[in-house]
PDB file of C-alpha atoms in Angstrom:
ATOM      1  CA  GLY I   1      19.185  -0.612 -10.174  1.00 88.00           C
ATOM      2  CA  TRP I   2      22.658  -1.536  -8.744  1.00 90.00           C
ATOM      3  CA  PHE I   3      25.735  -0.762 -10.857  1.00 90.00           C
ATOM      4  CA  ASN I   4      29.455  -1.360 -10.338  1.00 91.00           C
ATOM      5  CA  LEU I   5      31.587   1.504 -11.876  1.00 92.00           C
ATOM      6  CA  SER I   6      35.145   1.106 -12.813  1.00 92.00           C
ATOM      7  CA  ILE I   7      36.913   4.385 -13.568  1.00 93.00           C
ATOM      8  CA  GLN I   8      40.363   4.564 -15.261  1.00 92.00           C
ATOM      9  CA  PRO I   9      42.292   7.428 -16.167  1.00 91.00           C
ATOM     10  CA  LEU I  10      43.549   7.801 -19.666  1.00 91.00           C
ATOM     11  CA  PRO I  11      45.779  10.339 -21.547  1.00 91.00           C
ATOM     12  CA  GLU I  12      42.520  11.302 -23.423  1.00 90.00           C
ATOM     13  CA  GLY I  13      40.437  11.748 -20.341  1.00 91.00           C
ATOM     14  CA  VAL I  14      38.552   9.133 -18.257  1.00 92.00           C
ATOM     15  CA  LEU I  15      37.358   5.666 -19.115  1.00 90.00           C
ATOM     16  CA  ILE I  16      34.173   4.767 -17.388  1.00 91.00           C
ATOM     17  CA  LEU I  17      32.839   1.192 -17.386  1.00 91.00           C
ATOM     18  CA  SER I  18      29.508   0.506 -15.837  1.00 92.00           C
ATOM     19  CA  TYR I  19      28.303  -3.142 -14.995  1.00 89.00           C
ATOM     20  CA  ASP I  20      24.591  -3.619 -14.143  1.00 91.00           C
ATOM     21  CA  ILE I  21      24.707  -5.944 -11.155  1.00 90.00           C
ATOM     22  CA  SER I  22      20.930  -5.587 -10.214  1.00 90.00           C
ATOM     23  CA  LYS I  23      20.098  -9.202 -10.720  1.00 92.00           C
ATOM     24  CA  ARG I  24      23.130 -10.171  -8.277  1.00 90.00           C
ATOM     25  CA  LYS I  25      21.972  -7.920  -5.691  1.00 89.00           C
ATOM     26  CA  LYS I  26      18.411  -9.057  -5.880  1.00 85.00           C
ATOM     27  CA  ALA I  27      19.756 -12.561  -5.606  1.00 85.00           C
ATOM     28  CA  GLU I  28      21.778 -11.720  -2.480  1.00 86.00           C
ATOM     29  CA  VAL I  29      18.719 -10.018  -0.834  1.00 81.00           C
ATOM     30  CA  HIS I  30      16.698 -13.034  -1.731  1.00 79.00           C
ATOM     31  CA  LEU I  31      19.240 -15.584  -0.308  1.00 85.00           C
ATOM     32  CA  ALA I  32      19.439 -13.508   2.884  1.00 84.00           C
ATOM     33  CA  GLN I  33      15.623 -13.670   3.292  1.00 81.00           C
ATOM     34  CA  MET I  34      15.613 -17.364   2.720  1.00 83.00           C
ATOM     35  CA  LYS I  35      18.429 -17.770   5.364  1.00 87.00           C
ATOM     36  CA  ARG I  36      16.411 -15.922   7.806  1.00 83.00           C
ATOM     37  CA  LEU I  37      13.129 -17.843   7.102  1.00 83.00           C
ATOM     38  CA  PHE I  38      15.083 -21.356   7.317  1.00 86.00           C
ATOM     39  CA  ALA I  39      16.937 -20.191  10.443  1.00 86.00           C
ATOM     40  CA  THR I  40      13.446 -19.289  12.017  1.00 84.00           C
ATOM     41  CA  LEU I  41      11.806 -22.502  10.764  1.00 85.00           C
ATOM     42  CA  SER I  42      14.768 -24.589  12.247  1.00 89.00           C
ATOM     43  CA  GLN I  43      14.489 -22.718  15.778  1.00 87.00           C
ATOM     44  CA  VAL I  44      10.682 -23.222  15.634  1.00 87.00           C
ATOM     45  CA  ASN I  45      11.017 -27.029  15.030  1.00 88.00           C
ATOM     46  CA  GLN I  46      13.351 -27.341  17.922  1.00 90.00           C
ATOM     47  CA  ALA I  47      10.946 -25.346  20.048  1.00 88.00           C
ATOM     48  CA  ILE I  48       8.305 -27.811  19.146  1.00 86.00           C
ATOM     49  CA  VAL I  49      10.245 -30.625  20.263  1.00 90.00           C
ATOM     50  CA  ARG I  50      11.474 -29.177  23.625  1.00 92.00           C
ATOM     51  CA  THR I  51       8.424 -27.123  24.800  1.00 90.00           C
ATOM     52  CA  ARG I  52       5.475 -28.957  26.556  1.00 91.00           C
ATOM     53  CA  GLU I  53       3.017 -26.195  27.390  1.00 95.00           C
ATOM     54  CA  LYS I  54       0.998 -24.722  24.664  1.00 93.00           C
ATOM     55  CA  GLN I  55       1.363 -21.204  25.653  1.00 95.00           C
ATOM     56  CA  ASP I  56       5.024 -21.378  26.186  1.00 95.00           C
ATOM     57  CA  LEU I  57       5.303 -22.731  22.617  1.00 95.00           C
ATOM     58  CA  PHE I  58       3.239 -20.014  21.255  1.00 96.00           C
ATOM     59  CA  GLN I  59       5.296 -17.569  22.903  1.00 96.00           C
ATOM     60  CA  SER I  60       8.441 -19.108  21.990  1.00 96.00           C
ATOM     61  CA  ILE I  61       7.416 -19.158  18.138  1.00 95.00           C
ATOM     62  CA  CYS I  62       6.681 -15.318  18.403  1.00 95.00           C
ATOM     63  CA  ASP I  63      10.076 -14.646  20.178  1.00 96.00           C
ATOM     64  CA  ILE I  64      11.847 -16.776  17.598  1.00 95.00           C
ATOM     65  CA  GLY I  65      10.197 -15.017  14.671  1.00 93.00           C
ATOM     66  CA  VAL I  66      11.386 -11.835  15.837  1.00 94.00           C
ATOM     67  CA  LYS I  67      14.739 -12.930  16.885  1.00 93.00           C
ATOM     68  CA  TYR I  68      15.829 -15.104  13.947  1.00 91.00           C
ATOM     69  CA  GLY I  69      13.444 -13.941  11.289  1.00 90.00           C
ATOM     70  CA  ASP I  70      13.965 -10.254  12.046  1.00 90.00           C
ATOM     71  CA  PHE I  71      10.241  -9.773  11.713  1.00 92.00           C
ATOM     72  CA  SER I  72       8.631  -6.567  13.079  1.00 93.00           C
ATOM     73  CA  LEU I  73       5.948  -8.644  14.699  1.00 95.00           C
ATOM     74  CA  VAL I  74       4.881 -12.199  15.128  1.00 96.00           C
ATOM     75  CA  TRP I  75       1.565 -13.128  16.681  1.00 97.00           C
ATOM     76  CA  ILE I  76      -0.638 -16.038  17.144  1.00 97.00           C
ATOM     77  CA  GLY I  77      -4.329 -16.080  17.185  1.00 96.00           C
ATOM     78  CA  MET I  78      -6.689 -18.721  17.925  1.00 97.00           C
ATOM     79  CA  LEU I  79     -10.114 -18.963  16.525  1.00 97.00           C
ATOM     80  CA  ASP I  80     -13.083 -18.952  18.785  1.00 95.00           C
ATOM     81  CA  GLU I  81     -15.614 -21.090  16.778  1.00 92.00           C
ATOM     82  CA  LYS I  82     -18.653 -19.787  18.586  1.00 95.00           C
ATOM     83  CA  THR I  83     -17.915 -16.043  17.889  1.00 95.00           C
ATOM     84  CA  GLY I  84     -15.831 -16.200  14.959  1.00 95.00           C
ATOM     85  CA  ASP I  85     -13.116 -14.018  16.738  1.00 95.00           C
ATOM     86  CA  ILE I  86      -9.451 -14.520  16.340  1.00 96.00           C
ATOM     87  CA  ARG I  87      -8.045 -13.724  19.657  1.00 95.00           C
ATOM     88  CA  PRO I  88      -4.335 -12.936  19.928  1.00 96.00           C
ATOM     89  CA  VAL I  89      -2.737 -15.428  22.450  1.00 96.00           C
ATOM     90  CA  ALA I  90       0.882 -14.665  22.082  1.00 97.00           C
ATOM     91  CA  ALA I  91       3.013 -11.987  20.372  1.00 96.00           C
ATOM     92  CA  ASN I  92       6.424 -10.376  19.985  1.00 95.00           C
ATOM     93  CA  GLY I  93       6.822  -6.896  18.601  1.00 92.00           C
ATOM     94  CA  LEU I  94       3.395  -5.637  20.474  1.00 91.00           C
ATOM     95  CA  ASP I  95       2.195  -5.978  23.832  1.00 89.00           C
ATOM     96  CA  ILE I  96      -0.649  -8.450  23.816  1.00 87.00           C
ATOM     97  CA  LYS I  97      -2.250  -7.028  26.882  1.00 87.00           C
ATOM     98  CA  ASN I  98      -2.698  -3.610  25.197  1.00 88.00           C
ATOM     99  CA  TRP I  99      -3.494  -4.977  21.595  1.00 88.00           C
ATOM    100  CA  PRO I 100      -3.895  -1.816  19.452  1.00 88.00           C
ATOM    101  CA  PHE I 101      -5.905  -3.600  16.709  1.00 87.00           C
ATOM    102  CA  GLU I 102      -9.644  -4.297  16.448  1.00 87.00           C
ATOM    103  CA  ILE I 103     -10.141  -8.227  17.102  1.00 90.00           C
ATOM    104  CA  ILE I 104     -10.563  -9.833  13.801  1.00 91.00           C
ATOM    105  CA  ASN I 105     -14.020 -11.709  13.267  1.00 93.00           C
ATOM    106  CA  ILE I 106     -14.178 -14.145  10.263  1.00 93.00           C
ATOM    107  CA  ARG I 107     -17.870 -13.394  10.285  1.00 92.00           C
ATOM    108  CA  LYS I 108     -17.974  -9.590  10.138  1.00 90.00           C
ATOM    109  CA  PRO I 109     -18.320  -8.199   6.678  1.00 89.00           C
ATOM    110  CA  THR I 110     -15.381  -5.817   7.395  1.00 85.00           C
ATOM    111  CA  PHE I 111     -13.015  -8.831   8.117  1.00 89.00           C
ATOM    112  CA  VAL I 112     -14.291 -11.558   5.858  1.00 85.00           C
ATOM    113  CA  ASN I 113     -11.593 -10.891   3.175  1.00 86.00           C
ATOM    114  CA  HIS I 114      -8.908  -9.977   5.718  1.00 91.00           C
ATOM    115  CA  ILE I 115      -5.633 -11.819   5.198  1.00 92.00           C
ATOM    116  CA  VAL I 116      -5.876 -13.583   8.578  1.00 93.00           C
ATOM    117  CA  SER I 117      -9.611 -14.615   7.908  1.00 93.00           C
ATOM    118  CA  ALA I 118      -8.600 -15.904   4.398  1.00 92.00           C
ATOM    119  CA  SER I 119      -5.845 -17.947   5.871  1.00 94.00           C
ATOM    120  CA  ILE I 120      -8.358 -19.681   8.263  1.00 93.00           C
ATOM    121  CA  LEU I 121     -11.278 -19.820   5.820  1.00 92.00           C
ATOM    122  CA  ASN I 122      -9.280 -21.253   2.914  1.00 93.00           C
ATOM    123  CA  SER I 123      -6.844 -23.392   5.012  1.00 94.00           C
ATOM    124  CA  LYS I 124      -3.783 -21.928   3.331  1.00 94.00           C
ATOM    125  CA  VAL I 125      -0.991 -19.215   3.706  1.00 93.00           C
ATOM    126  CA  SER I 126      -2.320 -15.782   2.871  1.00 94.00           C
ATOM    127  CA  THR I 127       0.082 -12.999   2.151  1.00 93.00           C
ATOM    128  CA  SER I 128       0.087  -9.276   1.620  1.00 93.00           C
ATOM    129  CA  GLN I 129       3.054  -7.628   0.001  1.00 93.00           C
ATOM    130  CA  ASP I 130       2.249  -4.041   1.196  1.00 93.00           C
ATOM    131  CA  LEU I 131      -0.230  -3.663   4.294  1.00 92.00           C
ATOM    132  CA  HIS I 132      -0.268   0.359   3.401  1.00 90.00           C
ATOM    133  CA  GLU I 133      -2.074  -0.425   0.206  1.00 90.00           C
ATOM    134  CA  ASP I 134      -3.848  -3.745   0.681  1.00 90.00           C
ATOM    135  CA  GLU I 135      -7.605  -3.332   0.708  1.00 89.00           C
ATOM    136  CA  ARG I 136      -8.113  -6.446   2.742  1.00 88.00           C
ATOM    137  CA  VAL I 137      -6.756  -4.515   5.767  1.00 85.00           C
ATOM    138  CA  LYS I 138      -8.443  -1.442   5.451  1.00 82.00           C
ATOM    139  CA  ALA I 139     -10.530  -2.033   8.832  1.00 79.00           C
ATOM    140  CA  ASN I 140      -7.156  -1.641  10.548  1.00 79.00           C
ATOM    141  CA  ARG I 141      -5.207   0.624   8.085  1.00 82.00           C
ATOM    142  CA  ASP I 142      -5.043   3.599  10.475  1.00 84.00           C
ATOM    143  CA  LYS I 143      -3.494   1.747  13.319  1.00 84.00           C
ATOM    144  CA  VAL I 144      -1.249  -0.329  10.894  1.00 85.00           C
ATOM    145  CA  LEU I 145       0.317   2.868   9.462  1.00 86.00           C
ATOM    146  CA  LYS I 146       1.592   3.821  12.953  1.00 87.00           C
ATOM    147  CA  PHE I 147       3.888   0.759  13.006  1.00 89.00           C
ATOM    148  CA  PRO I 148       6.889  -0.318  10.928  1.00 87.00           C
ATOM    149  CA  PHE I 149       4.624  -3.056   9.253  1.00 92.00           C
ATOM    150  CA  ARG I 150       4.617  -3.356   5.377  1.00 93.00           C
ATOM    151  CA  SER I 151       4.152  -7.002   4.376  1.00 93.00           C
ATOM    152  CA  SER I 152       2.408  -9.934   6.143  1.00 94.00           C
ATOM    153  CA  ALA I 153       2.185 -13.767   5.998  1.00 93.00           C
ATOM    154  CA  SER I 154      -0.710 -15.560   7.753  1.00 95.00           C
ATOM    155  CA  VAL I 155      -0.093 -19.406   8.348  1.00 94.00           C
ATOM    156  CA  PRO I 156      -2.939 -21.498   9.524  1.00 96.00           C
ATOM    157  CA  ILE I 157      -2.516 -23.651  12.403  1.00 95.00           C
ATOM    158  CA  SER I 158      -4.463 -26.992  12.428  1.00 93.00           C
ATOM    159  CA  ARG I 159      -5.160 -29.755  14.874  1.00 91.00           C
ATOM    160  CA  ASN I 160      -6.580 -32.948  13.929  1.00 92.00           C
ATOM    161  CA  LYS I 161      -7.048 -31.563  10.323  1.00 90.00           C
ATOM    162  CA  LYS I 162      -9.116 -28.617  11.575  1.00 94.00           C
ATOM    163  CA  ILE I 163      -8.035 -24.917  11.425  1.00 95.00           C
ATOM    164  CA  VAL I 164      -7.787 -23.681  14.993  1.00 96.00           C
ATOM    165  CA  GLY I 165      -5.799 -20.388  14.571  1.00 96.00           C
ATOM    166  CA  ILE I 166      -2.997 -18.621  12.775  1.00 96.00           C
ATOM    167  CA  VAL I 167       0.622 -17.606  13.091  1.00 96.00           C
ATOM    168  CA  ASN I 168       1.118 -14.086  11.586  1.00 95.00           C
ATOM    169  CA  PHE I 169       4.545 -12.862  10.476  1.00 95.00           C
ATOM    170  CA  ILE I 170       4.866  -9.141   9.804  1.00 94.00           C
ATOM    171  CA  SER I 171       7.806  -7.741   8.135  1.00 93.00           C
ATOM    172  CA  GLY I 172       8.928  -4.042   7.921  1.00 91.00           C
ATOM    173  CA  GLU I 173       9.944  -4.924   4.214  1.00 89.00           C
ATOM    174  CA  PRO I 174       7.386  -4.300   1.593  1.00 91.00           C
ATOM    175  CA  GLY I 175       7.197  -7.298  -0.690  1.00 89.00           C
ATOM    176  CA  PHE I 176       9.073  -9.510   1.736  1.00 87.00           C
ATOM    177  CA  PHE I 177       6.824 -12.729   1.013  1.00 86.00           C
ATOM    178  CA  LYS I 178       6.701 -12.272  -2.901  1.00 81.00           C
ATOM    179  CA  SER I 179       8.947 -15.344  -3.317  1.00 62.00           C
ATOM    180  CA  GLN I 180       7.100 -18.844  -3.398  1.00 55.00           C
TER     181      GLN I 180
END
């Protein structure tokens, strides 16, 4: 917890007043997170309006997420419907040419419940509050532990009402995506 201490000397000794300011501090942290997310969203919206090429847009979204959202990693993966693979096509925080993780396949038993697979299969945002403990990422856990990655949000990308990929935001802070 967080406390504000006020210490006053008295003839009889010392008067110490302690105020619990934990709620205020949590609210400040939450507000700072929301500001980061809204700044990221605003910049992504601007990139969508001004960027014409799909690959440039994908890379811009990843760059914006790291710069304005202060994420450790932002990557975009596109679904190959024939194979079920989710192939990284843009990233910031890791080199896409030397991708350190196994390619996620929504049809493989080891990945069917993965955060990224769940986002695609359920057509909704999927989060993990602690990648070090989440059983859904056990296939890549050894590699995840080598990086400053703690929480994750996978956001589905749709085109013509069909899910075609995901944007994955990775934070170094555990529990970053707890708030609705």
